[in-house]
Amino acid sequence: MAGDGLVFHELSFVPEGEEVVVGRLDTGSYAVFPADGAELLRQLMRGMTLGAAADWYETTFGEDADLQDFVTTLRELGFVDEEDRGRRPAPPRG
């Protein structure tokens, strides 16, 4: 399972300048992320654990990421599939 048991719905990623619009086409839930936040989400969708993602982010961007707050936001947006943790995670699109 991706990201410490996190399973994600299928998400689209659309670059808009220095930001990325991330969303679920099936529900119309969208959010604008900074490019680094969108890449962090992609890493989690690829199965990186939260600890490894925090290390990756610090190494890549030179600062700490508040993964607990980030995951809370992803859940509020409906990007995390809370219903079916047993299926294969959806890979990022775009």
PDB file of C-alpha atoms in Angstrom:
ATOM      1  CA  MET A   1       0.000   0.000   0.000  1.00  0.00           C
ATOM      2  CA  ALA A   2       1.211   3.474  -0.729  1.00  0.00           C
ATOM      3  CA  GLY A   3       2.539   5.914   1.842  1.00  0.00           C
ATOM      4  CA  ASP A   4       2.138   4.020   5.140  1.00  0.00           C
ATOM      5  CA  GLY A   5      -1.174   2.472   4.193  1.00  0.00           C
ATOM      6  CA  LEU A   6      -2.468   5.480   2.276  1.00  0.00           C
ATOM      7  CA  VAL A   7      -4.351   4.576  -0.874  1.00  0.00           C
ATOM      8  CA  PHE A   8      -5.114   7.391  -3.266  1.00  0.00           C
ATOM      9  CA  HIS A   9      -7.918   7.948  -5.719  1.00  0.00           C
ATOM     10  CA  GLU A  10      -6.897   8.592  -9.305  1.00  0.00           C
ATOM     11  CA  LEU A  11      -5.614  12.158  -9.415  1.00  0.00           C
ATOM     12  CA  SER A  12      -4.707  14.470 -12.264  1.00  0.00           C
ATOM     13  CA  PHE A  13      -1.744  16.856 -12.147  1.00  0.00           C
ATOM     14  CA  VAL A  14      -1.845  19.952 -14.357  1.00  0.00           C
ATOM     15  CA  PRO A  15       1.120  22.348 -14.212  1.00  0.00           C
ATOM     16  CA  GLU A  16       0.116  26.027 -14.032  1.00  0.00           C
ATOM     17  CA  GLY A  17       3.292  28.106 -13.982  1.00  0.00           C
ATOM     18  CA  GLU A  18       5.126  27.420 -10.728  1.00  0.00           C
ATOM     19  CA  GLU A  19       2.102  25.651  -9.251  1.00  0.00           C
ATOM     20  CA  VAL A  20       0.238  22.435 -10.014  1.00  0.00           C
ATOM     21  CA  VAL A  21      -3.514  21.922 -10.017  1.00  0.00           C
ATOM     22  CA  VAL A  22      -4.205  18.500  -8.515  1.00  0.00           C
ATOM     23  CA  GLY A  23      -7.653  17.016  -8.566  1.00  0.00           C
ATOM     24  CA  ARG A  24     -10.111  14.199  -8.811  1.00  0.00           C
ATOM     25  CA  LEU A  25     -11.991  14.240 -12.081  1.00  0.00           C
ATOM     26  CA  ASP A  26     -14.720  12.007 -10.646  1.00  0.00           C
ATOM     27  CA  THR A  27     -15.698  14.418  -7.852  1.00  0.00           C
ATOM     28  CA  GLY A  28     -14.443  17.797  -9.037  1.00  0.00           C
ATOM     29  CA  SER A  29     -12.273  18.244  -5.940  1.00  0.00           C
ATOM     30  CA  TYR A  30      -9.233  20.304  -6.936  1.00  0.00           C
ATOM     31  CA  ALA A  31      -6.484  22.199  -5.147  1.00  0.00           C
ATOM     32  CA  VAL A  32      -3.510  24.259  -6.214  1.00  0.00           C
ATOM     33  CA  PHE A  33      -0.222  22.970  -4.828  1.00  0.00           C
ATOM     34  CA  PRO A  34       3.232  24.461  -5.045  1.00  0.00           C
ATOM     35  CA  ALA A  35       5.388  22.324  -7.334  1.00  0.00           C
ATOM     36  CA  ASP A  36       7.252  20.804  -4.376  1.00  0.00           C
ATOM     37  CA  GLY A  37       3.984  19.794  -2.686  1.00  0.00           C
ATOM     38  CA  ALA A  38       2.715  18.164  -5.875  1.00  0.00           C
ATOM     39  CA  GLU A  39       5.955  16.212  -6.182  1.00  0.00           C
ATOM     40  CA  LEU A  40       5.674  15.132  -2.542  1.00  0.00           C
ATOM     41  CA  LEU A  41       2.173  13.846  -3.296  1.00  0.00           C
ATOM     42  CA  ARG A  42       3.489  11.942  -6.325  1.00  0.00           C
ATOM     43  CA  GLN A  43       6.122  10.288  -4.135  1.00  0.00           C
ATOM     44  CA  LEU A  44       3.458   9.159  -1.672  1.00  0.00           C
ATOM     45  CA  MET A  45       1.300   7.859  -4.525  1.00  0.00           C
ATOM     46  CA  ARG A  46       4.259   5.808  -5.752  1.00  0.00           C
ATOM     47  CA  GLY A  47       4.388   4.089  -2.363  1.00  0.00           C
ATOM     48  CA  MET A  48       7.009   6.071  -0.472  1.00  0.00           C
ATOM     49  CA  THR A  49       6.485   5.830   3.290  1.00  0.00           C
ATOM     50  CA  LEU A  50       5.859   9.007   5.271  1.00  0.00           C
ATOM     51  CA  GLY A  51       9.275   8.778   6.928  1.00  0.00           C
ATOM     52  CA  ALA A  52      11.051   8.272   3.623  1.00  0.00           C
ATOM     53  CA  ALA A  53       9.001  11.107   2.084  1.00  0.00           C
ATOM     54  CA  ALA A  54      10.033  13.468   4.882  1.00  0.00           C
ATOM     55  CA  ASP A  55      13.696  12.541   4.324  1.00  0.00           C
ATOM     56  CA  TRP A  56      13.340  12.873   0.546  1.00  0.00           C
ATOM     57  CA  TYR A  57      11.706  16.283   0.879  1.00  0.00           C
ATOM     58  CA  GLU A  58      14.401  17.590   3.223  1.00  0.00           C
ATOM     59  CA  THR A  59      17.176  16.298   0.957  1.00  0.00           C
ATOM     60  CA  THR A  60      15.520  17.601  -2.212  1.00  0.00           C
ATOM     61  CA  PHE A  61      14.211  20.978  -1.024  1.00  0.00           C
ATOM     62  CA  GLY A  62      16.388  21.717   2.013  1.00  0.00           C
ATOM     63  CA  GLU A  63      13.553  22.112   4.487  1.00  0.00           C
ATOM     64  CA  ASP A  64      11.256  20.053   6.676  1.00  0.00           C
ATOM     65  CA  ALA A  65       7.801  19.015   5.513  1.00  0.00           C
ATOM     66  CA  ASP A  66       4.917  18.736   7.965  1.00  0.00           C
ATOM     67  CA  LEU A  67       3.688  15.375   6.705  1.00  0.00           C
ATOM     68  CA  GLN A  68       0.952  15.082   9.324  1.00  0.00           C
ATOM     69  CA  ASP A  69      -0.606  18.358   8.190  1.00  0.00           C
ATOM     70  CA  PHE A  70      -0.051  17.455   4.528  1.00  0.00           C
ATOM     71  CA  VAL A  71      -1.846  14.112   4.884  1.00  0.00           C
ATOM     72  CA  THR A  72      -4.685  15.781   6.811  1.00  0.00           C
ATOM     73  CA  THR A  73      -5.129  18.192   3.892  1.00  0.00           C
ATOM     74  CA  LEU A  74      -5.085  15.323   1.375  1.00  0.00           C
ATOM     75  CA  ARG A  75      -7.800  13.559   3.365  1.00  0.00           C
ATOM     76  CA  GLU A  76      -9.924  16.705   3.602  1.00  0.00           C
ATOM     77  CA  LEU A  77      -9.693  17.109  -0.171  1.00  0.00           C
ATOM     78  CA  GLY A  78     -10.901  13.530  -0.625  1.00  0.00           C
ATOM     79  CA  PHE A  79      -7.700  12.454  -2.364  1.00  0.00           C
ATOM     80  CA  VAL A  80      -7.097   9.554   0.042  1.00  0.00           C
ATOM     81  CA  ASP A  81      -9.313   6.513  -0.497  1.00  0.00           C
ATOM     82  CA  GLU A  82     -10.499   5.740   3.021  1.00  0.00           C
ATOM     83  CA  GLU A  83     -12.850   2.975   1.881  1.00  0.00           C
ATOM     84  CA  ASP A  84     -10.681   0.428   0.122  1.00  0.00           C
ATOM     85  CA  ARG A  85      -7.254   0.049   1.650  1.00  0.00           C
ATOM     86  CA  GLY A  86      -6.797  -3.412   0.145  1.00  0.00           C
ATOM     87  CA  ARG A  87      -6.602  -2.456  -3.509  1.00  0.00           C
ATOM     88  CA  ARG A  88      -3.619  -1.383  -5.511  1.00  0.00           C
ATOM     89  CA  PRO A  89      -2.861   2.366  -5.249  1.00  0.00           C
ATOM     90  CA  ALA A  90      -3.622   4.544  -8.253  1.00  0.00           C
ATOM     91  CA  PRO A  91      -0.484   5.884  -9.939  1.00  0.00           C
ATOM     92  CA  PRO A  92      -0.252   9.641 -10.451  1.00  0.00           C
ATOM     93  CA  ARG A  93      -1.453  10.950 -13.813  1.00  0.00           C
ATOM     94  CA  GLY A  94       0.109  13.855 -15.607  1.00  0.00           C
TER      95      GLY A  94
END
